[in-house]
Coordinates of N, CA and C and ligand atoms in Angstrom, one line a residue:
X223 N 199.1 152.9 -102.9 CA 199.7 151.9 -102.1 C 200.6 152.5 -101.0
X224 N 200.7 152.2 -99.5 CA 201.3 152.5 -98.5 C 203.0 152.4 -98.9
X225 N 203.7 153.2 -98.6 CA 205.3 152.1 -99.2 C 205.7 152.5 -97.0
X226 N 206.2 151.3 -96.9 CA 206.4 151.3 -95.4 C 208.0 150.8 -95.7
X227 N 208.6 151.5 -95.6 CA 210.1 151.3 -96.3 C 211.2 152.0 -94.7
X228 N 212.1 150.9 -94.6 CA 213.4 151.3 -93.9 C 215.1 150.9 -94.4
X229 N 215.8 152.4 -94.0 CA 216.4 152.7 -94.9 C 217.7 152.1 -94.1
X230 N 218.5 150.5 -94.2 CA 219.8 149.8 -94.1 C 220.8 150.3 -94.3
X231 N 222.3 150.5 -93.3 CA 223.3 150.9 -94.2 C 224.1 151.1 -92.8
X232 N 225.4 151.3 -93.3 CA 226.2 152.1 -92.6 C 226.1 153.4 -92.3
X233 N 227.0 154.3 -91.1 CA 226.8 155.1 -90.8 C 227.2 156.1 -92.4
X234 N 227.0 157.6 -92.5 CA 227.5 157.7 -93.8 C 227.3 157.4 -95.1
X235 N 226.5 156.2 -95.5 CA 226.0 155.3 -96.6 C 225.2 156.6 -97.4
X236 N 224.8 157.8 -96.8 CA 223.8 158.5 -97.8 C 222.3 158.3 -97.3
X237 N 221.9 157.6 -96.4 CA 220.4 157.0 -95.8 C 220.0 158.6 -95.7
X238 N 220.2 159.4 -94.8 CA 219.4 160.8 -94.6 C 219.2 161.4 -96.0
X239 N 220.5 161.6 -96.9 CA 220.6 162.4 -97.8 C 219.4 162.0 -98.8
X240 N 219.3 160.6 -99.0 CA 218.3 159.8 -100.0 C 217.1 159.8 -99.5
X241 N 217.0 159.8 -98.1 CA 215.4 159.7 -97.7 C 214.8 161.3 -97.6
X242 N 215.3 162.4 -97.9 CA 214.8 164.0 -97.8 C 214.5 163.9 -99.4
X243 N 215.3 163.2 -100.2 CA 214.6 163.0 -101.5 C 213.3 162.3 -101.8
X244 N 213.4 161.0 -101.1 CA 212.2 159.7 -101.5 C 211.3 160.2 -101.0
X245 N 211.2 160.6 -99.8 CA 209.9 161.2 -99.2 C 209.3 162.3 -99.9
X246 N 209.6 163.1 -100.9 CA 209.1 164.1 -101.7 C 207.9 163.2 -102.3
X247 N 208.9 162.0 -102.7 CA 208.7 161.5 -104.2 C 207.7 160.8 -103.6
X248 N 207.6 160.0 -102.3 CA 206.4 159.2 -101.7 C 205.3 159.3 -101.3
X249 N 205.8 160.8 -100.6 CA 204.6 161.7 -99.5 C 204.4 160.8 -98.4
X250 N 205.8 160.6 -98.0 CA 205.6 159.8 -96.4 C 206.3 160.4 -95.7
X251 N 206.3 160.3 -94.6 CA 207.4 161.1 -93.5 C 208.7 160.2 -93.2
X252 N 209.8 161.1 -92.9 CA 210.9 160.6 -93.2 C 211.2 160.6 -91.6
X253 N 211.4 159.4 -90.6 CA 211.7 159.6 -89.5 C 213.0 158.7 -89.3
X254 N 213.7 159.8 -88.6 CA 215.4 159.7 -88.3 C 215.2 159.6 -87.1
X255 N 215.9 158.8 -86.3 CA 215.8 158.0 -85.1 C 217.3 159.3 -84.6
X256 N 218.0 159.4 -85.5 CA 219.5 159.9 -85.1 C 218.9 161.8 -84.9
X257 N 217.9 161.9 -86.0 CA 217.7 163.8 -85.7 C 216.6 163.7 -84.6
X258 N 215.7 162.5 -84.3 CA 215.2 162.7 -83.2 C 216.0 163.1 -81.9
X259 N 216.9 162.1 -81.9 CA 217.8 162.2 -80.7 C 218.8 163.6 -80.2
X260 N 219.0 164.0 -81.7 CA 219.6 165.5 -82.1 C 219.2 166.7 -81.5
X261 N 217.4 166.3 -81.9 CA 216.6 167.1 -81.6 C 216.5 167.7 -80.0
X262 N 215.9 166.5 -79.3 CA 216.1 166.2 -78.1 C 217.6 167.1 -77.2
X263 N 219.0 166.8 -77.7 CA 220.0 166.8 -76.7 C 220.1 168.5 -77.8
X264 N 219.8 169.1 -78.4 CA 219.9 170.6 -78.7 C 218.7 171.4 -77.8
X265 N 217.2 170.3 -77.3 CA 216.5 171.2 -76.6 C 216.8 170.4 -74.8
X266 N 218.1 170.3 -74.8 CA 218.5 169.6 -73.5 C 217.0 169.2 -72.9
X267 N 216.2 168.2 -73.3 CA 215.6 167.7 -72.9 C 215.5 166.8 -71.7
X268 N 214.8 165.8 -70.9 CA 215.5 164.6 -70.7 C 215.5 163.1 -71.3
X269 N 215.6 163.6 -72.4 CA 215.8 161.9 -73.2 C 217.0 162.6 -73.9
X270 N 217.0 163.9 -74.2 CA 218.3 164.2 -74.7 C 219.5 164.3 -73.4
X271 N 219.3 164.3 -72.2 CA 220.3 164.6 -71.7 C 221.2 163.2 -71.4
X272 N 219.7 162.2 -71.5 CA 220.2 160.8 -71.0 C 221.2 160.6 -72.4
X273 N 220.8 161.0 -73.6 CA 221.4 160.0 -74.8 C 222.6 160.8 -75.0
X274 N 223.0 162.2 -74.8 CA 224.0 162.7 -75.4 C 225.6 162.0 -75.6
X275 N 225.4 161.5 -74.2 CA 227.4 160.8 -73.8 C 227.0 159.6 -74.8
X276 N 226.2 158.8 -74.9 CA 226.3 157.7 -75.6 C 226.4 157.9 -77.2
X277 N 225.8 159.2 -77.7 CA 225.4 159.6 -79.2 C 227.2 160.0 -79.0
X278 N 227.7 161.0 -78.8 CA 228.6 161.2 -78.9 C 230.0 160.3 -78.8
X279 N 229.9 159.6 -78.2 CA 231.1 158.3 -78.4 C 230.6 157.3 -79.4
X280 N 229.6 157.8 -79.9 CA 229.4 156.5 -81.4 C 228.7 155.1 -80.9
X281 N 228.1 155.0 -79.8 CA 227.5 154.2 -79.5 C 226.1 154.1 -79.8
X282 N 225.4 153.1 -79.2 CA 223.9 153.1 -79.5 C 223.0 153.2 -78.5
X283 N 222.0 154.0 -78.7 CA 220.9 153.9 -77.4 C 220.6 152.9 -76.9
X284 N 219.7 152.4 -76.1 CA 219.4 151.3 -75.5 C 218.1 151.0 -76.6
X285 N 217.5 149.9 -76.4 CA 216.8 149.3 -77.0 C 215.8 150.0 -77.0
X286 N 215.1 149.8 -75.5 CA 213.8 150.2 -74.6 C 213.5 151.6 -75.3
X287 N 214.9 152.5 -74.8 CA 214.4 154.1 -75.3 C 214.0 154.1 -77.0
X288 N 214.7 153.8 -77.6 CA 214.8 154.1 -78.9 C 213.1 153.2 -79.3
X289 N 212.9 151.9 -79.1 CA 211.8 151.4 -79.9 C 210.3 152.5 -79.0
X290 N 210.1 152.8 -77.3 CA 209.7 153.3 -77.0 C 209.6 155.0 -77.8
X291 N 210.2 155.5 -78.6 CA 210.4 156.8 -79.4 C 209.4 156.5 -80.6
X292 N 209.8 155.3 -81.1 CA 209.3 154.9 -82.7 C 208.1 154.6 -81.8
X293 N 207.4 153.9 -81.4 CA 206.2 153.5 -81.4 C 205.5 154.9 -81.0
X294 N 206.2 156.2 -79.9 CA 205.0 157.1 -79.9 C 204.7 157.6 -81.1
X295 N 205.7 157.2 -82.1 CA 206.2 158.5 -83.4 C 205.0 157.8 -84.2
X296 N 204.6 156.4 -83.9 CA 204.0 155.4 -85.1 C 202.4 156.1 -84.5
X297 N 202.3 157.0 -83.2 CA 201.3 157.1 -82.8 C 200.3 158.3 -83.6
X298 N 201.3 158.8 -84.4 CA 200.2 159.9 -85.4 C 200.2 159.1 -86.8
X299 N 199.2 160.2 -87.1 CA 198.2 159.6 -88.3 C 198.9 159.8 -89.3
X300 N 199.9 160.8 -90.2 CA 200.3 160.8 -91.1 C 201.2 159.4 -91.7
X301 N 201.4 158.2 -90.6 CA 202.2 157.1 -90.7 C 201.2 156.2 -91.5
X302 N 199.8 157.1 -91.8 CA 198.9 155.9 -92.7 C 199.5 155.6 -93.8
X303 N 200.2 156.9 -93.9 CA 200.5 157.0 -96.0 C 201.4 156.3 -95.9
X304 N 202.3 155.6 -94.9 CA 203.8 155.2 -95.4 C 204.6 156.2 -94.5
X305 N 205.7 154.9 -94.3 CA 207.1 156.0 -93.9 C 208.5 155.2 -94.9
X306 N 209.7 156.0 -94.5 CA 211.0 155.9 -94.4 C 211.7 156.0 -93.1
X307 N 211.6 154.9 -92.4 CA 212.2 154.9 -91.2 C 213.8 154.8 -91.6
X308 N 214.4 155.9 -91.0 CA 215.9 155.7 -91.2 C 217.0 156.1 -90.0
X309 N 217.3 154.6 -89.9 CA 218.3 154.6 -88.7 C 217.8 153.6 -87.3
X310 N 216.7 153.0 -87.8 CA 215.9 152.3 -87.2 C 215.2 151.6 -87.7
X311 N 215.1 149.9 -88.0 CA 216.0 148.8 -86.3 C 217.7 149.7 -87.1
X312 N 218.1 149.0 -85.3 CA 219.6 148.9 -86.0 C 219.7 147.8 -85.0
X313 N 219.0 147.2 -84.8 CA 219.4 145.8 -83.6 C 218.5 144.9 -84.1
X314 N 218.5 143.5 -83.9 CA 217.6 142.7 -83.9 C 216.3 142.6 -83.0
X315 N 216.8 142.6 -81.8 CA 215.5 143.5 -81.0 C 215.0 144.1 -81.3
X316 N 215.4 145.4 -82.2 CA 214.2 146.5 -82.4 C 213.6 145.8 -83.8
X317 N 214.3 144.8 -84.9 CA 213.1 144.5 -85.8 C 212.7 143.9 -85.4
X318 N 212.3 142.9 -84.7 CA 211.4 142.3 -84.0 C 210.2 143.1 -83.2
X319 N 210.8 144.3 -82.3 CA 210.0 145.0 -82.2 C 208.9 146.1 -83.1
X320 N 209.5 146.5 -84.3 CA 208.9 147.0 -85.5 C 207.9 146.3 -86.0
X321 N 208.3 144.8 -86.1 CA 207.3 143.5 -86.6 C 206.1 143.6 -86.0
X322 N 206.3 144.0 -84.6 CA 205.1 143.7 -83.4 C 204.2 144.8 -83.9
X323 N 204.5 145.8 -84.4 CA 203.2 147.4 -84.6 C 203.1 147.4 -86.1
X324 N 204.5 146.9 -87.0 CA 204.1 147.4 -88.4 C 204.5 146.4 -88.9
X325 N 203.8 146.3 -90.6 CA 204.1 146.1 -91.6 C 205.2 146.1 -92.6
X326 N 206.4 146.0 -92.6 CA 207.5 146.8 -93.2 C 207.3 145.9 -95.0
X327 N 207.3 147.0 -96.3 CA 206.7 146.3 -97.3 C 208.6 146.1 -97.5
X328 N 209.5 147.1 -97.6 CA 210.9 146.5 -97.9 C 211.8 147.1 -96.8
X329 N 213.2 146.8 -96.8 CA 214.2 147.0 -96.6 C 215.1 147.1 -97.3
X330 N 215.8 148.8 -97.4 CA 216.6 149.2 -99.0 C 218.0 149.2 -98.2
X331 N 218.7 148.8 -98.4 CA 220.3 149.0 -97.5 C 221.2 149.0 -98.7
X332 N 221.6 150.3 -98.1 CA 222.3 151.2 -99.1 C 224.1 150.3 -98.7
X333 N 224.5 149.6 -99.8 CA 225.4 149.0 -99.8 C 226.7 149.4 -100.6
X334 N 227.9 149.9 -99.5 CA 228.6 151.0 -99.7 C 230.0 150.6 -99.3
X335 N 231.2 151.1 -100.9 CA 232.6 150.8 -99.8 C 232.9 151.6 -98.4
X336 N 233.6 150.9 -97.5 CA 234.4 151.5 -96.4 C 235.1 153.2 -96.6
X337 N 235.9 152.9 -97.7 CA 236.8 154.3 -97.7 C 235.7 155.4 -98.5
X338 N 234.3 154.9 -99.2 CA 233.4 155.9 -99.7 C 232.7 156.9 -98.1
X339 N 232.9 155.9 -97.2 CA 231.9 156.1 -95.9 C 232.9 157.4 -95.0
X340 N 233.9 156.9 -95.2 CA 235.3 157.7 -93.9 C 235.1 159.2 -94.9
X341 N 235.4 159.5 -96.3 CA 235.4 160.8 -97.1 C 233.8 161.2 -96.6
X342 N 233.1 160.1 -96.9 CA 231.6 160.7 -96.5 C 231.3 161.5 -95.2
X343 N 231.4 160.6 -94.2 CA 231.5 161.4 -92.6 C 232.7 162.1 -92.3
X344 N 233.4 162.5 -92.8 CA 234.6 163.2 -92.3 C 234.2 164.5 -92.7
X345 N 233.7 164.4 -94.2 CA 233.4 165.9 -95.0 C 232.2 166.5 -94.5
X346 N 231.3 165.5 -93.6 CA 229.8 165.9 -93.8 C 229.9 167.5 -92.6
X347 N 228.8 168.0 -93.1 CA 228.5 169.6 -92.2 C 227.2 169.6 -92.1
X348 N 226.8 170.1 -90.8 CA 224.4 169.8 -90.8 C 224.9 171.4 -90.3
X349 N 223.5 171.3 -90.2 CA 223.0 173.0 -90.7 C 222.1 172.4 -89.1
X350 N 222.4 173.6 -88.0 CA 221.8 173.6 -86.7 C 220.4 173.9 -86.9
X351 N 219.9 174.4 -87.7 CA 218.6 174.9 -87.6 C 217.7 173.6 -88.5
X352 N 217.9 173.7 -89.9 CA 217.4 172.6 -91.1 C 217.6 171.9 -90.7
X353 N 218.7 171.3 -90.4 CA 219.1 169.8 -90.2 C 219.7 169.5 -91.9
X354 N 219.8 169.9 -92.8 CA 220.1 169.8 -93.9 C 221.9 169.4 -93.9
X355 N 222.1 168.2 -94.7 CA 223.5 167.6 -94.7 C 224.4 168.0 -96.0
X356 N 225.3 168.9 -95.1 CA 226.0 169.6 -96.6 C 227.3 168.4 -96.6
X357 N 228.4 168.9 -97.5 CA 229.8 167.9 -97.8 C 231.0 169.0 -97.7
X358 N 231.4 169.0 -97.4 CA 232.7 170.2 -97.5 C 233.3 170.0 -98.8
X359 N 233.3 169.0 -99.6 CA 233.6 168.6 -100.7 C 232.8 168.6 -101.7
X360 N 231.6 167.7 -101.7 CA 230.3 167.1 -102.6 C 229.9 168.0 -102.7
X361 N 229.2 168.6 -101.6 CA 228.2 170.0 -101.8 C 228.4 170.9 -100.9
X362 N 229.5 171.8 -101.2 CA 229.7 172.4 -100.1 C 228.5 174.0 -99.7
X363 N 228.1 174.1 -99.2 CA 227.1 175.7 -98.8 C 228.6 176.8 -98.9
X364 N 227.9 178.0 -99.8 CA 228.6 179.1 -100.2 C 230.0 179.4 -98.7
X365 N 229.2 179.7 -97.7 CA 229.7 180.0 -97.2 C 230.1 179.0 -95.8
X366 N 231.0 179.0 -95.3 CA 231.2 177.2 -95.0 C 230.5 177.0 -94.1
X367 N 230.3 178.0 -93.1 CA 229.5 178.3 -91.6 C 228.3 178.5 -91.6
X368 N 227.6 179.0 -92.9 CA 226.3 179.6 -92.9 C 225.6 178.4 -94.1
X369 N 224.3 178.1 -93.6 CA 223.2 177.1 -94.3 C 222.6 178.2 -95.6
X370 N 222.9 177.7 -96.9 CA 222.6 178.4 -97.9 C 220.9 178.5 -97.9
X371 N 220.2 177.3 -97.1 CA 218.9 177.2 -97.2 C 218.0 178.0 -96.8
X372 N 219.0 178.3 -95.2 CA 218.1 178.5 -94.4 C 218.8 179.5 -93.3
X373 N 219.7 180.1 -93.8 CA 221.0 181.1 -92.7 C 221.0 180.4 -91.5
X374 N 221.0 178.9 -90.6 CA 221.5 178.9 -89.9 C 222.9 178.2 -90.0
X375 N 223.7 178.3 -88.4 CA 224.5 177.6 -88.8 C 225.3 176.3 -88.6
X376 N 226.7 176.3 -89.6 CA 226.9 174.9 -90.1 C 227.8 174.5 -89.1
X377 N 227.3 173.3 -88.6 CA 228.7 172.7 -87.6 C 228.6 171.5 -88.0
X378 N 229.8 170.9 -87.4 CA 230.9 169.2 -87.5 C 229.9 168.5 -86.4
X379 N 228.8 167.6 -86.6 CA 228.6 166.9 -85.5 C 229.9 166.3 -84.6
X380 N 229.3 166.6 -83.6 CA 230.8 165.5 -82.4 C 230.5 163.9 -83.0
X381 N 229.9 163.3 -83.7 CA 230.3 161.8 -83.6 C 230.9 161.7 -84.9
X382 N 230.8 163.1 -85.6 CA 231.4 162.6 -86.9 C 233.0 162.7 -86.4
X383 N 233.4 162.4 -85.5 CA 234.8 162.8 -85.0 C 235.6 161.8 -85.4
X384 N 237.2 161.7 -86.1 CA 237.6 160.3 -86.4 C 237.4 159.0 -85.5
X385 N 237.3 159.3 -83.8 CA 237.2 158.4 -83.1 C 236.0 157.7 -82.8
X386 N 234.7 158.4 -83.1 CA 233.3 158.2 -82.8 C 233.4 157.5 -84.4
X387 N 233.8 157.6 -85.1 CA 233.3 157.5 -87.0 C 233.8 155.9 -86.6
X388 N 234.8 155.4 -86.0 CA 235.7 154.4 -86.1 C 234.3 153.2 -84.8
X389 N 234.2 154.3 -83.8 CA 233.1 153.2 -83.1 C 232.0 152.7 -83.9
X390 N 231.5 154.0 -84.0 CA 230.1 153.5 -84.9 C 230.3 153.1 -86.3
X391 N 231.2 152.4 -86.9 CA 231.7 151.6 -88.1 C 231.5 149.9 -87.4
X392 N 232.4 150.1 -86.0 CA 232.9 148.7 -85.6 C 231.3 148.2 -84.7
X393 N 230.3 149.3 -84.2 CA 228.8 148.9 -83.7 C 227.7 148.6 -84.8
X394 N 228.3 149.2 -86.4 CA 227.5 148.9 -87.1 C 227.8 147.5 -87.4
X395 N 228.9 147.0 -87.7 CA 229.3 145.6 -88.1 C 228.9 144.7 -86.8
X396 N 228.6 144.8 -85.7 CA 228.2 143.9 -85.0 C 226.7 143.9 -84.3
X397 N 226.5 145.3 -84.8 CA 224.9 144.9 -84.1 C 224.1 144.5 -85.0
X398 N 224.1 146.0 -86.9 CA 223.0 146.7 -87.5 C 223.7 145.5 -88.8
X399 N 224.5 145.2 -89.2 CA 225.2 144.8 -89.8 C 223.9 143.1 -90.2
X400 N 223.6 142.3 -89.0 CA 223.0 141.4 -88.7 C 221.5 141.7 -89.4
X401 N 221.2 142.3 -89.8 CA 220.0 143.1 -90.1 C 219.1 142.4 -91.5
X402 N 220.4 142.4 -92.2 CA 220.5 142.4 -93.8 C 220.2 140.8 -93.8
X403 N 220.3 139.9 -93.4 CA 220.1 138.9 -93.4 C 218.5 138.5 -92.3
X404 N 218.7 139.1 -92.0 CA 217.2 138.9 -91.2 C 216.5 139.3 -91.7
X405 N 216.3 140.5 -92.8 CA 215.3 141.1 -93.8 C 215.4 140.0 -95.0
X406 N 216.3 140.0 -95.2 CA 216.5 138.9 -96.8 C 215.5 137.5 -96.7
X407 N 216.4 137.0 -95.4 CA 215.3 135.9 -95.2 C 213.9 135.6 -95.2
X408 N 213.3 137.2 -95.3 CA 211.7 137.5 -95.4 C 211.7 137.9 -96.5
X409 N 212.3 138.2 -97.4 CA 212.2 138.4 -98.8 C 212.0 140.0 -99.0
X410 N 212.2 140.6 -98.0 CA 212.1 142.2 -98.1 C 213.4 143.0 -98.0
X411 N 214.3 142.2 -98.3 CA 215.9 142.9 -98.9 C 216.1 143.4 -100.1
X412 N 216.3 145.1 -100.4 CA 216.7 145.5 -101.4 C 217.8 146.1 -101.8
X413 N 218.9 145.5 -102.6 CA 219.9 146.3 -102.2 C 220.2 146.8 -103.0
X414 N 221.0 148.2 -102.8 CA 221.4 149.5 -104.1 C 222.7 150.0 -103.7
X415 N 223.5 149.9 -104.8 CA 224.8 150.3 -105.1 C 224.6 151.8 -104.1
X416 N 224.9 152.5 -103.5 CA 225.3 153.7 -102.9 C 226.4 154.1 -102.7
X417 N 227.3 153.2 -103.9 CA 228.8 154.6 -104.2 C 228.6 155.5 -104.9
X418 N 227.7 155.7 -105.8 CA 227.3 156.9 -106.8 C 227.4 158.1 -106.1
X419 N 226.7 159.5 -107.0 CA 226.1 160.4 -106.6 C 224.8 160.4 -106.5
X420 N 224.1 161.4 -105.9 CA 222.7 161.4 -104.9 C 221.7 161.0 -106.4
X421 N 221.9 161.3 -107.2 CA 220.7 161.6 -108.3 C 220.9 159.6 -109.4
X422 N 222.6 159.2 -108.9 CA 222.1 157.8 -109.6 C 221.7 157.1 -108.5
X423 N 222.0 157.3 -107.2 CA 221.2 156.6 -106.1 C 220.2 156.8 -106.4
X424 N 219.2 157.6 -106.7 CA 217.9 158.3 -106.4 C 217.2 157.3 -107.6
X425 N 218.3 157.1 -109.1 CA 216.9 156.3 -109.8 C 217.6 155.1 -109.9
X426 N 218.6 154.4 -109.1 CA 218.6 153.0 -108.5 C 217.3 152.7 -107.6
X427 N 217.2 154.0 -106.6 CA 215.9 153.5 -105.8 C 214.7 153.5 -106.4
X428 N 214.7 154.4 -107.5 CA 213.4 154.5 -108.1 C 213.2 152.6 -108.9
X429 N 214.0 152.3 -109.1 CA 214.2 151.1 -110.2 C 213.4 150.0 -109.2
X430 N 214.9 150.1 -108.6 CA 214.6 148.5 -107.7 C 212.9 148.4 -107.0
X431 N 212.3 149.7 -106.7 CA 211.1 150.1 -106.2 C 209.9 149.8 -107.0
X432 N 210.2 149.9 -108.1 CA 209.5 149.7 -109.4 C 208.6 151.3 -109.1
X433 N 208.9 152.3 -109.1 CA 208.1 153.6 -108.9 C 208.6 154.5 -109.9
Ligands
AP5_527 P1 222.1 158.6 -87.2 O1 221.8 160.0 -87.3 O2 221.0 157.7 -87.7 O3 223.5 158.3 -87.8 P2 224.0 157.2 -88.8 O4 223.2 155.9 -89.1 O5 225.3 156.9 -88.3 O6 223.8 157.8 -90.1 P3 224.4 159.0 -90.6 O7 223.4 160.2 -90.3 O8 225.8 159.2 -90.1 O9 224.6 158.7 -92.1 P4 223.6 158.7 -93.4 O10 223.7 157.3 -94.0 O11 222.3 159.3 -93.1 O12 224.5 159.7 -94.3 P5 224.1 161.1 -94.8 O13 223.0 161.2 -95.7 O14 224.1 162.1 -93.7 O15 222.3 158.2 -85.7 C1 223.2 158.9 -84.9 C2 223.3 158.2 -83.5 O16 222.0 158.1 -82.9 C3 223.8 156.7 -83.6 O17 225.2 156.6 -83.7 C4 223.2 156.2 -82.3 O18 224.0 156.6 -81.2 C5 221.9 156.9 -82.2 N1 220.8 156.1 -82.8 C6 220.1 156.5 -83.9 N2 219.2 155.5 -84.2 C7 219.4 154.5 -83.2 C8 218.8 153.3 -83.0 N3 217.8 152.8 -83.9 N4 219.1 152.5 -82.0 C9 220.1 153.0 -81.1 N5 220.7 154.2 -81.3 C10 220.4 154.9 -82.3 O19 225.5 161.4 -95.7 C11 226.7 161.6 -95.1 C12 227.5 162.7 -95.8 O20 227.8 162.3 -97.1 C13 226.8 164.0 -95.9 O21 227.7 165.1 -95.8 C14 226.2 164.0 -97.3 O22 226.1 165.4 -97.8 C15 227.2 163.2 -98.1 N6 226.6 162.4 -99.1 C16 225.5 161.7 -99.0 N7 225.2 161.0 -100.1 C17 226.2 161.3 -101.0 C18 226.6 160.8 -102.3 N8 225.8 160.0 -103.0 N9 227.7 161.3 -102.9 C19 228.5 162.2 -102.2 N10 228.2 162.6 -100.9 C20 227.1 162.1 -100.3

């Protein structure tokens, strides 16, 4: 069975961390709308050059660009098996747009206190090369600069900045926030405690999934 699953939540909620796990577990591809864009403004592209000022003040892409991304991304074949779209909709526009090309079987939104999210994004460190999300705290890599995984190195994204963390808290409650209720009403709301640690997240998702 296909699982066409996207992953709800606040910024910080744990969505990246949980979906490099489920996707093992699913054999779907895990596509991040936020490392696409990552991807992009590290190979100064021009979709990265357009999105960087916006990524970086905590704001959100435009509609157009971002659903125009997902739909080339929906354009390869490994999206037969299923995905984990995460970080995408975060508008009502784009699930509507999602509705137009796919099937979505649920929506899991990782439902999380406030002050778990600020220790979350404040502590977090990615790894320039993996993309792997360390914690300066949770899980910190040996060495604080260097990716235990994969020797590249560890930097502070700029939106995890206290001032960007504070936008995109106050853009999630007014755009992505609306979400949860627009999925519910279709009966494809699932929602999972995500104050724990990664491994009781991991078999809340397994539960509620029935997998
Ligand atoms: P994106 O990269 O999607 O950012 P986000 O939604 O803000 O999500 P995060 O990556 O911040 O958090 P997460 O929930 O994945 O948490 P993580 O697992 O890393 O998007 C970035 C930007 O791109 C947006 O602001 C916007 O500008 C743009 N964009 C993207 N999609 C868009 C769209 N659809 N439309 C328009 N614009 C779009 O965990 C956080 C930290 O906590 C890590 O350090 C991790 O190690 C740690 N951690 C995780 N789980 C646990 C746990 N259980 N216990 C302890 N620590 C944990």
């Amino acid at each position: 069975m296909a699982h066409n699953l996207i992953f709800l939540g606040p910024p910080g909620a744990g969505k990246g961390t949980l979906a490099v796990r489920a996707k093992d577990l699913l054999a779907v591809p895990h596509i991040s709308t936020g490392n696409i864009f990552r991807e992009a403004i590290a190979e100064k592209s021009p979709l990265g050059l357009k999105v960087k000022a916006i990524i970086d003040a905590g704001k959100l892409v435009d509609d157009e660009t971002t659903v125009a991304l997902v739909r080339e991304r929906f354009t390869r074949p490994d999206i037969r098996s299923g995905y984990i779209l995460d970080g995408f909709p975060r508008t009502i526009a784009q699930a509507e747009a999602l509705a137009s090309f796919s099937k979505v079987d649920a929506a899991v939104n990782f439902d999380i206190e406030d002050a778990a999210v600020l220790e979350r994004l404040g502590g977090r460190r990615v790894c320039r090369k993996c993309g792997f999300n360390w914690h300066r705290k949770f899980n910190p890599p040996i060495n604080e600069k260097v990716c235990d995984k994969c020797g590249g190195e560890v930097y502070t994204r700029d939106d995890d900045k206290a001032e960007a963390i504070q936008k995109r808290l106050a853009v999630y409650r007014e755009q992505t926030a609306p979400l949860t209720g627009w999925y519910r009403e279709k009966g494809l709301l699932v929602n999972i405690d995500a104050n724990g640690n990664v491994e009781e997240i991991l078999t809340l998702f397994k539960k509620a999934l029935n997998l």
